[in-house]
Short mmCIF file of N, CA and C in Angstrom, two decimals:
data_model
loop_
_atom_site.label_atom_id
_atom_site.label_comp_id
_atom_site.label_asym_id
_atom_site.label_seq_id
_atom_site.Cartn_x
_atom_site.Cartn_y
_atom_site.Cartn_z
N MET T 766 -33.20 30.93 -39.51
CA MET T 766 -32.18 30.43 -40.40
C MET T 766 -30.81 31.00 -40.05
N MET T 767 -30.80 32.29 -39.75
CA MET T 767 -29.54 32.95 -39.41
C MET T 767 -28.95 32.35 -38.12
N LYS T 768 -29.83 32.03 -37.17
CA LYS T 768 -29.40 31.45 -35.90
C LYS T 768 -28.74 30.09 -36.14
N LYS T 769 -29.31 29.27 -37.02
CA LYS T 769 -28.74 27.96 -37.34
C LYS T 769 -27.37 28.10 -37.99
N LEU T 770 -27.21 29.10 -38.89
CA LEU T 770 -25.93 29.34 -39.54
C LEU T 770 -24.87 29.76 -38.53
N LEU T 771 -25.26 30.61 -37.59
CA LEU T 771 -24.32 31.04 -36.56
C LEU T 771 -23.88 29.86 -35.68
N LEU T 772 -24.83 29.02 -35.30
CA LEU T 772 -24.49 27.83 -34.49
C LEU T 772 -23.59 26.88 -35.27
N LEU T 773 -23.88 26.70 -36.55
CA LEU T 773 -23.06 25.84 -37.40
C LEU T 773 -21.64 26.40 -37.53
N ALA T 774 -21.52 27.71 -37.70
CA ALA T 774 -20.20 28.35 -37.81
C ALA T 774 -19.43 28.22 -36.51
N ALA T 775 -20.12 28.38 -35.38
CA ALA T 775 -19.46 28.25 -34.08
C ALA T 775 -18.97 26.82 -33.87
N ALA T 776 -19.77 25.85 -34.24
CA ALA T 776 -19.38 24.45 -34.11
C ALA T 776 -18.19 24.13 -34.99
N ALA T 777 -18.18 24.63 -36.21
CA ALA T 777 -17.06 24.40 -37.14
C ALA T 777 -15.79 25.03 -36.60
N THR T 778 -15.90 26.21 -36.01
CA THR T 778 -14.74 26.88 -35.43
C THR T 778 -14.17 26.07 -34.27
N MET T 779 -15.04 25.52 -33.44
CA MET T 779 -14.59 24.72 -32.30
C MET T 779 -13.91 23.44 -32.77
N ILE T 780 -14.45 22.81 -33.80
CA ILE T 780 -13.84 21.59 -34.34
C ILE T 780 -12.47 21.88 -34.92
N CYS T 781 -12.36 22.98 -35.67
CA CYS T 781 -11.06 23.35 -36.24
C CYS T 781 -10.04 23.67 -35.16
N ALA T 782 -10.47 24.37 -34.12
CA ALA T 782 -9.56 24.71 -33.02
C ALA T 782 -9.09 23.45 -32.30
N ALA T 783 -9.99 22.52 -32.10
CA ALA T 783 -9.63 21.26 -31.43
C ALA T 783 -8.67 20.45 -32.30
N ALA T 784 -8.91 20.43 -33.60
CA ALA T 784 -8.05 19.67 -34.51
C ALA T 784 -6.66 20.29 -34.59
N SER T 785 -6.57 21.60 -34.60
CA SER T 785 -5.25 22.24 -34.69
C SER T 785 -4.49 22.12 -33.39
N GLY T 786 -5.16 21.97 -32.29
CA GLY T 786 -4.51 21.85 -30.99
C GLY T 786 -4.01 20.46 -30.70
N GLN T 787 -4.31 19.49 -31.54
CA GLN T 787 -3.89 18.13 -31.27
C GLN T 787 -2.40 17.93 -31.43
N ASP T 788 -1.73 18.77 -32.19
CA ASP T 788 -0.30 18.61 -32.39
C ASP T 788 0.49 19.04 -31.16
N GLN T 789 -0.10 19.86 -30.31
CA GLN T 789 0.61 20.35 -29.14
C GLN T 789 0.46 19.34 -28.01
N PRO T 790 1.56 19.12 -27.24
CA PRO T 790 1.45 18.19 -26.12
C PRO T 790 0.50 18.74 -25.06
N LYS T 791 -0.30 17.86 -24.52
CA LYS T 791 -1.26 18.27 -23.50
C LYS T 791 -0.64 18.08 -22.13
N LYS T 792 -0.91 19.02 -21.25
CA LYS T 792 -0.41 18.95 -19.89
C LYS T 792 -1.22 17.92 -19.12
N LYS T 793 -0.51 17.03 -18.45
CA LYS T 793 -1.18 15.98 -17.68
C LYS T 793 -1.13 16.36 -16.21
N GLY T 794 -2.25 16.72 -15.65
CA GLY T 794 -2.30 17.17 -14.28
C GLY T 794 -2.83 16.09 -13.35
N GLY T 795 -3.26 16.53 -12.17
CA GLY T 795 -3.73 15.62 -11.15
C GLY T 795 -4.92 14.78 -11.59
N PHE T 796 -5.84 15.39 -12.34
CA PHE T 796 -7.00 14.65 -12.81
C PHE T 796 -6.58 13.51 -13.72
N TRP T 797 -5.65 13.78 -14.64
CA TRP T 797 -5.15 12.74 -15.54
C TRP T 797 -4.52 11.61 -14.74
N ASN T 798 -3.73 11.92 -13.71
CA ASN T 798 -3.10 10.88 -12.91
C ASN T 798 -4.13 9.99 -12.23
N LYS T 799 -5.20 10.58 -11.75
CA LYS T 799 -6.25 9.78 -11.10
C LYS T 799 -6.94 8.87 -12.11
N VAL T 800 -7.24 9.40 -13.30
CA VAL T 800 -7.87 8.60 -14.34
C VAL T 800 -6.93 7.48 -14.78
N LYS T 801 -5.66 7.80 -15.00
CA LYS T 801 -4.66 6.83 -15.45
C LYS T 801 -4.53 5.69 -14.44
N LYS T 802 -4.41 6.03 -13.16
CA LYS T 802 -4.27 4.99 -12.14
C LYS T 802 -5.51 4.13 -12.05
N GLY T 803 -6.68 4.74 -12.20
CA GLY T 803 -7.91 3.96 -12.18
C GLY T 803 -8.00 2.99 -13.34
N VAL T 804 -7.62 3.46 -14.53
CA VAL T 804 -7.64 2.60 -15.72
C VAL T 804 -6.64 1.47 -15.57
N GLU T 805 -5.43 1.79 -15.13
CA GLU T 805 -4.40 0.76 -15.02
C GLU T 805 -4.72 -0.28 -13.95
N SER T 806 -5.23 0.17 -12.80
CA SER T 806 -5.49 -0.79 -11.73
C SER T 806 -6.68 -1.70 -12.03
N THR T 807 -7.64 -1.22 -12.81
CA THR T 807 -8.80 -2.06 -13.11
C THR T 807 -8.61 -2.91 -14.36
N THR T 808 -7.83 -2.41 -15.33
CA THR T 808 -7.67 -3.16 -16.58
C THR T 808 -6.32 -3.81 -16.75
N GLY T 809 -5.30 -3.31 -16.01
CA GLY T 809 -3.96 -3.85 -16.19
C GLY T 809 -3.24 -3.25 -17.39
N LEU T 810 -3.87 -2.31 -18.10
CA LEU T 810 -3.24 -1.68 -19.25
C LEU T 810 -2.17 -0.71 -18.79
N ASP T 811 -1.07 -0.63 -19.55
CA ASP T 811 0.03 0.25 -19.22
C ASP T 811 -0.19 1.61 -19.89
N VAL T 812 -0.66 2.59 -19.13
CA VAL T 812 -0.95 3.90 -19.69
C VAL T 812 0.31 4.77 -19.70
N SER T 813 1.20 4.59 -18.75
CA SER T 813 2.45 5.34 -18.71
C SER T 813 3.48 4.53 -17.95
N LYS T 814 4.67 5.09 -17.81
CA LYS T 814 5.74 4.39 -17.11
C LYS T 814 5.95 4.93 -15.71
N GLU T 815 4.96 5.58 -15.14
CA GLU T 815 5.04 6.03 -13.77
C GLU T 815 4.76 4.85 -12.85
N THR T 816 5.41 4.80 -11.67
CA THR T 816 5.15 3.71 -10.74
C THR T 816 3.69 3.75 -10.31
N LEU T 817 3.04 2.61 -10.39
CA LEU T 817 1.62 2.49 -10.10
C LEU T 817 1.43 1.41 -9.04
N PHE T 818 0.57 1.68 -8.08
CA PHE T 818 0.24 0.68 -7.07
C PHE T 818 -1.14 0.12 -7.36
N VAL T 819 -1.25 -1.20 -7.27
CA VAL T 819 -2.51 -1.90 -7.47
C VAL T 819 -2.92 -2.45 -6.11
N TYR T 820 -4.16 -2.16 -5.72
CA TYR T 820 -4.69 -2.57 -4.43
C TYR T 820 -5.75 -3.65 -4.62
N PRO T 821 -5.76 -4.68 -3.76
CA PRO T 821 -6.80 -5.70 -3.88
C PRO T 821 -8.17 -5.16 -3.49
N GLU T 822 -8.18 -4.11 -2.65
CA GLU T 822 -9.44 -3.51 -2.20
C GLU T 822 -9.19 -2.01 -2.03
N MET T 823 -10.01 -1.19 -2.65
CA MET T 823 -9.83 0.25 -2.59
C MET T 823 -10.31 0.80 -1.24
N GLY T 824 -9.70 1.91 -0.83
CA GLY T 824 -10.15 2.60 0.36
C GLY T 824 -9.54 2.15 1.67
N LYS T 825 -8.56 1.22 1.62
CA LYS T 825 -7.95 0.75 2.85
C LYS T 825 -6.52 1.24 3.02
N TRP T 826 -5.79 1.39 1.90
CA TRP T 826 -4.38 1.78 1.94
C TRP T 826 -4.07 2.78 0.84
N LYS T 827 -3.06 3.59 1.08
CA LYS T 827 -2.50 4.46 0.06
C LYS T 827 -0.99 4.25 0.09
N MET T 828 -0.38 4.14 -1.10
CA MET T 828 1.04 3.86 -1.18
C MET T 828 1.72 4.82 -2.13
N GLU T 829 3.02 5.04 -1.89
CA GLU T 829 3.81 5.89 -2.76
C GLU T 829 5.19 5.29 -2.95
N PHE T 830 5.74 5.49 -4.13
CA PHE T 830 7.10 5.03 -4.44
C PHE T 830 8.08 6.05 -3.88
N ILE T 831 9.12 5.57 -3.21
CA ILE T 831 10.16 6.46 -2.69
C ILE T 831 11.43 6.32 -3.51
N SER T 832 11.98 5.10 -3.59
CA SER T 832 13.21 4.91 -4.36
C SER T 832 13.47 3.43 -4.60
N ALA T 833 14.28 3.16 -5.62
CA ALA T 833 14.82 1.83 -5.88
C ALA T 833 16.26 2.06 -6.30
N THR T 834 17.18 1.76 -5.39
CA THR T 834 18.59 2.05 -5.61
C THR T 834 19.36 0.75 -5.74
N GLY T 835 20.09 0.62 -6.86
CA GLY T 835 20.88 -0.57 -7.11
C GLY T 835 22.36 -0.30 -6.91
N ASP T 836 23.06 -1.28 -6.34
CA ASP T 836 24.51 -1.22 -6.17
C ASP T 836 25.13 -1.89 -7.38
N SER T 837 25.83 -1.13 -8.21
CA SER T 837 26.35 -1.68 -9.46
C SER T 837 27.47 -2.70 -9.24
N ALA T 838 28.04 -2.78 -8.04
CA ALA T 838 29.07 -3.78 -7.77
C ALA T 838 28.46 -5.13 -7.41
N THR T 839 27.31 -5.12 -6.73
CA THR T 839 26.71 -6.38 -6.25
C THR T 839 25.44 -6.77 -6.99
N GLY T 840 24.78 -5.82 -7.64
CA GLY T 840 23.51 -6.09 -8.30
C GLY T 840 22.33 -6.09 -7.36
N LEU T 841 22.55 -5.74 -6.08
CA LEU T 841 21.46 -5.71 -5.10
C LEU T 841 20.71 -4.39 -5.20
N VAL T 842 19.38 -4.49 -5.23
CA VAL T 842 18.52 -3.32 -5.33
C VAL T 842 17.69 -3.22 -4.06
N LEU T 843 17.66 -2.01 -3.48
CA LEU T 843 16.85 -1.74 -2.30
C LEU T 843 15.68 -0.86 -2.73
N VAL T 844 14.46 -1.35 -2.50
CA VAL T 844 13.25 -0.63 -2.90
C VAL T 844 12.54 -0.13 -1.65
N ARG T 845 12.27 1.19 -1.63
CA ARG T 845 11.56 1.82 -0.52
C ARG T 845 10.21 2.33 -1.02
N ILE T 846 9.18 2.06 -0.22
CA ILE T 846 7.85 2.60 -0.52
C ILE T 846 7.26 3.18 0.76
N GLY T 847 6.30 4.08 0.59
CA GLY T 847 5.56 4.62 1.72
C GLY T 847 4.18 3.98 1.75
N ILE T 848 3.73 3.63 2.95
CA ILE T 848 2.41 3.01 3.12
C ILE T 848 1.64 3.80 4.18
N MET T 849 0.39 4.15 3.84
CA MET T 849 -0.48 4.89 4.76
C MET T 849 -1.81 4.16 4.89
N PRO T 850 -2.26 3.92 6.13
CA PRO T 850 -3.59 3.30 6.31
C PRO T 850 -4.69 4.33 6.09
N LEU T 851 -5.79 3.88 5.50
CA LEU T 851 -6.95 4.75 5.31
C LEU T 851 -8.15 4.29 6.11
N ALA T 852 -8.12 3.06 6.62
CA ALA T 852 -9.30 2.49 7.27
C ALA T 852 -9.01 2.01 8.69
N GLY T 853 -8.09 2.69 9.40
CA GLY T 853 -7.89 2.39 10.81
C GLY T 853 -6.90 1.29 11.15
N GLN T 854 -6.17 0.74 10.17
CA GLN T 854 -5.19 -0.28 10.49
C GLN T 854 -4.08 0.35 11.33
N LYS T 855 -3.60 -0.38 12.31
CA LYS T 855 -2.58 0.15 13.22
C LYS T 855 -1.20 -0.45 13.00
N ALA T 856 -1.12 -1.62 12.37
CA ALA T 856 0.18 -2.26 12.15
C ALA T 856 0.12 -3.07 10.85
N ALA T 857 1.27 -3.20 10.19
CA ALA T 857 1.32 -3.99 8.96
C ALA T 857 2.72 -4.53 8.75
N PHE T 858 2.78 -5.78 8.33
CA PHE T 858 4.02 -6.46 7.96
C PHE T 858 3.97 -6.70 6.46
N LEU T 859 4.96 -6.23 5.74
CA LEU T 859 5.01 -6.35 4.28
C LEU T 859 5.71 -7.65 3.90
N GLN T 860 5.13 -8.41 2.98
CA GLN T 860 5.70 -9.69 2.56
C GLN T 860 5.78 -9.72 1.04
N LEU T 861 7.01 -9.67 0.51
CA LEU T 861 7.24 -9.77 -0.93
C LEU T 861 6.89 -11.18 -1.39
N THR T 862 6.10 -11.29 -2.47
CA THR T 862 5.68 -12.61 -2.95
C THR T 862 6.10 -12.91 -4.39
N GLY T 863 6.61 -11.89 -5.11
CA GLY T 863 7.03 -12.13 -6.49
C GLY T 863 7.70 -10.90 -7.08
N VAL T 864 8.66 -11.15 -7.99
CA VAL T 864 9.38 -10.07 -8.66
C VAL T 864 9.44 -10.39 -10.15
N ILE T 865 9.00 -9.44 -10.98
CA ILE T 865 9.10 -9.55 -12.43
C ILE T 865 10.05 -8.45 -12.90
N ASP T 866 11.12 -8.82 -13.61
CA ASP T 866 12.09 -7.82 -14.05
C ASP T 866 11.55 -7.02 -15.24
N GLY T 867 12.34 -6.07 -15.71
CA GLY T 867 11.92 -5.20 -16.80
C GLY T 867 11.66 -5.91 -18.10
N ASP T 868 12.20 -7.12 -18.28
CA ASP T 868 11.99 -7.91 -19.49
C ASP T 868 10.80 -8.85 -19.37
N GLY T 869 10.11 -8.79 -18.22
CA GLY T 869 8.95 -9.66 -18.03
C GLY T 869 9.28 -11.04 -17.49
N GLN T 870 10.54 -11.25 -17.04
CA GLN T 870 10.95 -12.54 -16.50
C GLN T 870 10.78 -12.56 -14.99
N ALA T 871 10.21 -13.64 -14.47
CA ALA T 871 10.06 -13.80 -13.02
C ALA T 871 11.42 -14.13 -12.41
N LEU T 872 11.82 -13.37 -11.40
CA LEU T 872 13.07 -13.65 -10.70
C LEU T 872 12.80 -14.68 -9.62
N PRO T 873 13.65 -15.72 -9.53
CA PRO T 873 13.36 -16.82 -8.61
C PRO T 873 13.56 -16.45 -7.14
N GLU T 874 12.58 -16.85 -6.32
CA GLU T 874 12.69 -16.66 -4.88
C GLU T 874 13.83 -17.54 -4.36
N GLY T 875 14.55 -17.03 -3.40
CA GLY T 875 15.67 -17.79 -2.83
C GLY T 875 16.99 -17.45 -3.51
N LYS T 876 16.95 -17.24 -4.82
CA LYS T 876 18.18 -16.90 -5.55
C LYS T 876 18.29 -15.39 -5.76
N SER T 877 17.19 -14.77 -6.20
CA SER T 877 17.21 -13.33 -6.48
C SER T 877 16.64 -12.49 -5.33
N TRP T 878 15.83 -13.09 -4.51
CA TRP T 878 15.29 -12.42 -3.33
C TRP T 878 14.91 -13.48 -2.31
N LYS T 879 14.97 -13.11 -1.04
CA LYS T 879 14.73 -14.09 0.02
C LYS T 879 13.33 -13.93 0.59
N ALA T 880 12.79 -15.04 1.05
CA ALA T 880 11.47 -15.01 1.69
C ALA T 880 11.53 -14.18 2.96
N THR T 881 10.43 -13.59 3.32
CA THR T 881 10.40 -12.70 4.48
C THR T 881 10.42 -13.45 5.80
N SER T 882 10.27 -14.77 5.79
CA SER T 882 10.22 -15.52 7.05
C SER T 882 11.49 -15.32 7.86
N LYS T 883 12.63 -15.10 7.20
CA LYS T 883 13.87 -14.87 7.93
C LYS T 883 13.84 -13.52 8.64
N PHE T 884 13.15 -12.54 8.07
CA PHE T 884 13.03 -11.24 8.71
C PHE T 884 12.04 -11.32 9.87
N ARG T 885 11.05 -12.17 9.74
CA ARG T 885 9.98 -12.27 10.72
C ARG T 885 10.50 -12.70 12.09
N THR T 886 11.55 -13.51 12.12
CA THR T 886 12.06 -14.01 13.40
C THR T 886 13.01 -13.03 14.07
N SER T 887 13.41 -11.98 13.35
CA SER T 887 14.32 -11.00 13.93
C SER T 887 13.55 -9.99 14.79
N ASP T 888 14.25 -9.02 15.31
CA ASP T 888 13.67 -7.99 16.15
C ASP T 888 12.71 -7.14 15.33
N LEU T 889 11.40 -7.28 15.56
CA LEU T 889 10.40 -6.57 14.76
C LEU T 889 10.49 -5.06 14.91
N ASP T 890 10.97 -4.58 16.06
CA ASP T 890 11.07 -3.12 16.24
C ASP T 890 12.05 -2.50 15.24
N ASN T 891 13.03 -3.27 14.80
CA ASN T 891 14.02 -2.75 13.85
C ASN T 891 13.86 -3.34 12.46
N CYS T 892 12.78 -4.07 12.23
CA CYS T 892 12.56 -4.71 10.93
C CYS T 892 12.00 -3.69 9.94
N PRO T 893 12.65 -3.51 8.78
CA PRO T 893 12.16 -2.53 7.81
C PRO T 893 10.88 -2.96 7.09
N LEU T 894 10.42 -4.18 7.34
CA LEU T 894 9.20 -4.69 6.72
C LEU T 894 7.98 -4.57 7.63
N PHE T 895 8.17 -4.04 8.84
CA PHE T 895 7.09 -4.00 9.81
C PHE T 895 7.02 -2.62 10.46
N HIS T 896 5.79 -2.12 10.64
CA HIS T 896 5.56 -0.90 11.42
C HIS T 896 4.29 -1.09 12.22
N GLU T 897 4.33 -0.61 13.46
CA GLU T 897 3.11 -0.54 14.25
C GLU T 897 2.86 0.93 14.57
N ASN T 898 1.73 1.22 15.12
CA ASN T 898 1.32 2.60 15.38
C ASN T 898 1.20 3.41 14.08
N LEU T 899 0.68 2.78 13.04
CA LEU T 899 0.43 3.49 11.78
C LEU T 899 -0.69 4.50 12.01
N THR T 900 -0.58 5.64 11.33
CA THR T 900 -1.61 6.66 11.49
C THR T 900 -2.06 7.16 10.13
N ALA T 901 -3.35 7.43 10.02
CA ALA T 901 -3.92 7.98 8.78
C ALA T 901 -3.30 9.36 8.54
N GLY T 902 -3.03 9.65 7.28
CA GLY T 902 -2.45 10.94 6.92
C GLY T 902 -0.94 10.97 6.96
N THR T 903 -0.31 9.87 7.37
CA THR T 903 1.15 9.82 7.46
C THR T 903 1.65 8.55 6.79
N PHE T 904 2.60 8.71 5.85
CA PHE T 904 3.23 7.55 5.22
C PHE T 904 4.32 7.01 6.14
N SER T 905 4.36 5.69 6.31
CA SER T 905 5.47 5.03 7.00
C SER T 905 6.33 4.38 5.93
N GLN T 906 7.64 4.50 6.08
CA GLN T 906 8.55 3.98 5.07
C GLN T 906 8.85 2.50 5.30
N TYR T 907 8.67 1.73 4.24
CA TYR T 907 8.98 0.30 4.26
C TYR T 907 10.11 0.03 3.28
N LEU T 908 10.96 -0.92 3.62
CA LEU T 908 12.08 -1.31 2.78
C LEU T 908 11.96 -2.80 2.49
N PHE T 909 11.73 -3.13 1.20
CA PHE T 909 11.70 -4.55 0.81
C PHE T 909 13.06 -5.17 1.09
N GLN T 910 13.09 -6.48 1.25
CA GLN T 910 14.38 -7.15 1.36
C GLN T 910 15.15 -6.96 0.04
N PRO T 911 16.49 -7.03 0.07
CA PRO T 911 17.27 -6.80 -1.16
C PRO T 911 16.87 -7.75 -2.28
N ILE T 912 16.85 -7.21 -3.50
CA ILE T 912 16.51 -7.99 -4.70
C ILE T 912 17.73 -7.95 -5.61
N ARG T 913 18.20 -9.11 -6.03
CA ARG T 913 19.35 -9.18 -6.94
C ARG T 913 18.84 -9.10 -8.38
N ALA T 914 19.38 -8.11 -9.12
CA ALA T 914 18.97 -7.90 -10.51
C ALA T 914 20.23 -7.75 -11.37
N THR T 915 20.05 -7.90 -12.67
CA THR T 915 21.15 -7.67 -13.59
C THR T 915 21.49 -6.19 -13.57
N VAL T 916 22.77 -5.88 -13.36
CA VAL T 916 23.20 -4.48 -13.30
C VAL T 916 22.82 -3.80 -14.62
N GLY T 917 22.23 -2.63 -14.52
CA GLY T 917 21.79 -1.89 -15.69
C GLY T 917 20.32 -2.06 -16.01
N THR T 918 19.65 -3.02 -15.36
CA THR T 918 18.20 -3.18 -15.56
C THR T 918 17.53 -1.86 -15.21
N LYS T 919 16.68 -1.36 -16.09
CA LYS T 919 16.09 -0.04 -15.89
C LYS T 919 14.94 -0.03 -14.91
N SER T 920 14.24 -1.16 -14.79
CA SER T 920 13.08 -1.16 -13.89
C SER T 920 12.65 -2.58 -13.56
N PHE T 921 11.84 -2.68 -12.52
CA PHE T 921 11.10 -3.91 -12.25
C PHE T 921 9.71 -3.68 -12.85
N LYS T 922 9.26 -4.64 -13.62
CA LYS T 922 7.91 -4.51 -14.19
C LYS T 922 6.86 -4.62 -13.09
N THR T 923 7.06 -5.58 -12.17
CA THR T 923 6.09 -5.78 -11.09
C THR T 923 6.77 -6.31 -9.83
N LEU T 924 6.42 -5.73 -8.70
CA LEU T 924 6.76 -6.28 -7.38
C LEU T 924 5.42 -6.66 -6.76
N LYS T 925 5.26 -7.94 -6.43
CA LYS T 925 4.00 -8.41 -5.83
C LYS T 925 4.24 -8.59 -4.33
N PHE T 926 3.24 -8.18 -3.54
CA PHE T 926 3.42 -8.31 -2.10
C PHE T 926 2.08 -8.38 -1.39
N ASN T 927 2.14 -8.85 -0.14
CA ASN T 927 0.98 -8.93 0.74
C ASN T 927 1.24 -8.05 1.95
N LEU T 928 0.18 -7.69 2.66
CA LEU T 928 0.30 -7.02 3.95
C LEU T 928 -0.39 -7.88 4.99
N GLU T 929 0.34 -8.18 6.06
CA GLU T 929 -0.24 -8.92 7.17
C GLU T 929 -0.60 -7.91 8.26
N THR T 930 -1.87 -7.86 8.60
CA THR T 930 -2.36 -6.91 9.60
C THR T 930 -3.04 -7.69 10.71
N GLY T 931 -2.38 -7.81 11.84
CA GLY T 931 -2.94 -8.62 12.92
C GLY T 931 -2.99 -10.07 12.50
N ASN T 932 -4.19 -10.65 12.50
CA ASN T 932 -4.34 -12.06 12.11
C ASN T 932 -4.77 -12.23 10.66
N ALA T 933 -4.94 -11.14 9.92
CA ALA T 933 -5.40 -11.22 8.53
C ALA T 933 -4.24 -10.95 7.58
N VAL T 934 -4.30 -11.60 6.42
CA VAL T 934 -3.32 -11.34 5.36
C VAL T 934 -4.09 -10.80 4.16
N GLU T 935 -3.72 -9.58 3.76
CA GLU T 935 -4.34 -8.97 2.58
C GLU T 935 -3.42 -9.23 1.40
N GLU T 936 -3.88 -10.04 0.45
CA GLU T 936 -3.06 -10.46 -0.68
C GLU T 936 -3.39 -9.65 -1.93
N GLY T 937 -2.43 -9.60 -2.85
CA GLY T 937 -2.70 -9.05 -4.17
C GLY T 937 -2.25 -7.63 -4.42
N PHE T 938 -1.36 -7.07 -3.58
CA PHE T 938 -0.82 -5.75 -3.85
C PHE T 938 0.26 -5.85 -4.91
N GLU T 939 0.41 -4.80 -5.72
CA GLU T 939 1.48 -4.75 -6.72
C GLU T 939 2.02 -3.34 -6.83
N ALA T 940 3.32 -3.25 -7.07
CA ALA T 940 3.95 -2.00 -7.49
C ALA T 940 4.42 -2.26 -8.91
N ARG T 941 3.98 -1.45 -9.87
CA ARG T 941 4.31 -1.68 -11.28
C ARG T 941 5.19 -0.56 -11.81
N ASP T 942 6.08 -0.91 -12.73
CA ASP T 942 6.99 0.03 -13.37
C ASP T 942 7.82 0.79 -12.34
N VAL T 943 8.62 0.02 -11.59
CA VAL T 943 9.46 0.59 -10.54
C VAL T 943 10.83 0.89 -11.14
N PRO T 944 11.18 2.19 -11.32
CA PRO T 944 12.47 2.53 -11.94
C PRO T 944 13.63 2.31 -10.98
N ILE T 945 14.74 1.81 -11.50
CA ILE T 945 15.93 1.54 -10.69
C ILE T 945 17.00 2.58 -11.01
N THR T 946 17.58 3.16 -9.97
CA THR T 946 18.71 4.06 -10.11
C THR T 946 19.95 3.31 -9.64
N TRP T 947 20.91 3.14 -10.56
CA TRP T 947 22.13 2.40 -10.23
C TRP T 947 23.20 3.36 -9.74
N GLU T 948 23.87 2.96 -8.66
CA GLU T 948 24.93 3.79 -8.09
C GLU T 948 26.21 2.98 -8.00
N GLU T 949 27.32 3.68 -8.24
CA GLU T 949 28.64 3.07 -8.08
C GLU T 949 28.93 2.99 -6.58
N PRO T 950 29.57 1.90 -6.12
CA PRO T 950 29.90 1.83 -4.70
C PRO T 950 30.89 2.92 -4.34
N ALA T 951 30.79 3.39 -3.12
CA ALA T 951 31.70 4.45 -2.65
C ALA T 951 33.12 3.88 -2.58
N GLN T 952 34.06 4.64 -3.12
CA GLN T 952 35.47 4.24 -3.09
C GLN T 952 36.11 4.79 -1.82
N THR T 953 36.80 3.91 -1.11
CA THR T 953 37.52 4.38 0.08
C THR T 953 38.90 4.80 -0.38
N PRO T 954 39.33 5.99 0.05
CA PRO T 954 40.65 6.45 -0.38
C PRO T 954 41.74 5.58 0.24
N PRO T 955 42.82 5.37 -0.50
CA PRO T 955 43.91 4.54 0.04
C PRO T 955 44.54 5.24 1.23
N ALA T 956 44.98 4.43 2.17
CA ALA T 956 45.63 5.00 3.37
C ALA T 956 46.94 5.65 2.96
N SER T 957 47.18 6.81 3.51
CA SER T 957 48.42 7.51 3.15
C SER T 957 49.59 6.90 3.92
N GLU T 958 50.72 6.88 3.26
CA GLU T 958 51.91 6.33 3.88
C GLU T 958 52.73 7.47 4.45
N GLU T 959 53.11 7.37 5.69
CA GLU T 959 53.92 8.41 6.29
C GLU T 959 55.15 7.83 6.87
#
């Protein structure tokens, strides 16, 4: 009987401690980030406002957000991401297929962003949408073509894109909750009169 009372008291103490600790913010570490990304990529639920990458097939690619910088004079936003192969891919061409702004509105192709076919005909060695000699363990930096957005827009809700690898096209990649940092254009000082 005494043993049961001790176990009951210990359980009550643990419940009280857990209940009192709920008011304090919990630290979200690496494990939480993995769980959050798994939940968001499989369910589409928005667990946080961190940039999230959705892959059509797990275990082939790893991606990271680098930056999204907007020019407040023109409204053009340049988005940079890092892409790393995990399954032996050696080259990839990135093709933007859709843009959803922070308000959930689809931005029209041709007016707000251009199709990648114009980039495809240029010099691929200098094309920011293409890299060859990709290596596992190393991110290669990709730059989407410029996207015109309303100045002051805080984020893109979704950037949809494909990767063309050799003769195959892998469709269905997404970057979600991409924050935009707006910058004033650099002012050139007036020429001095002498």
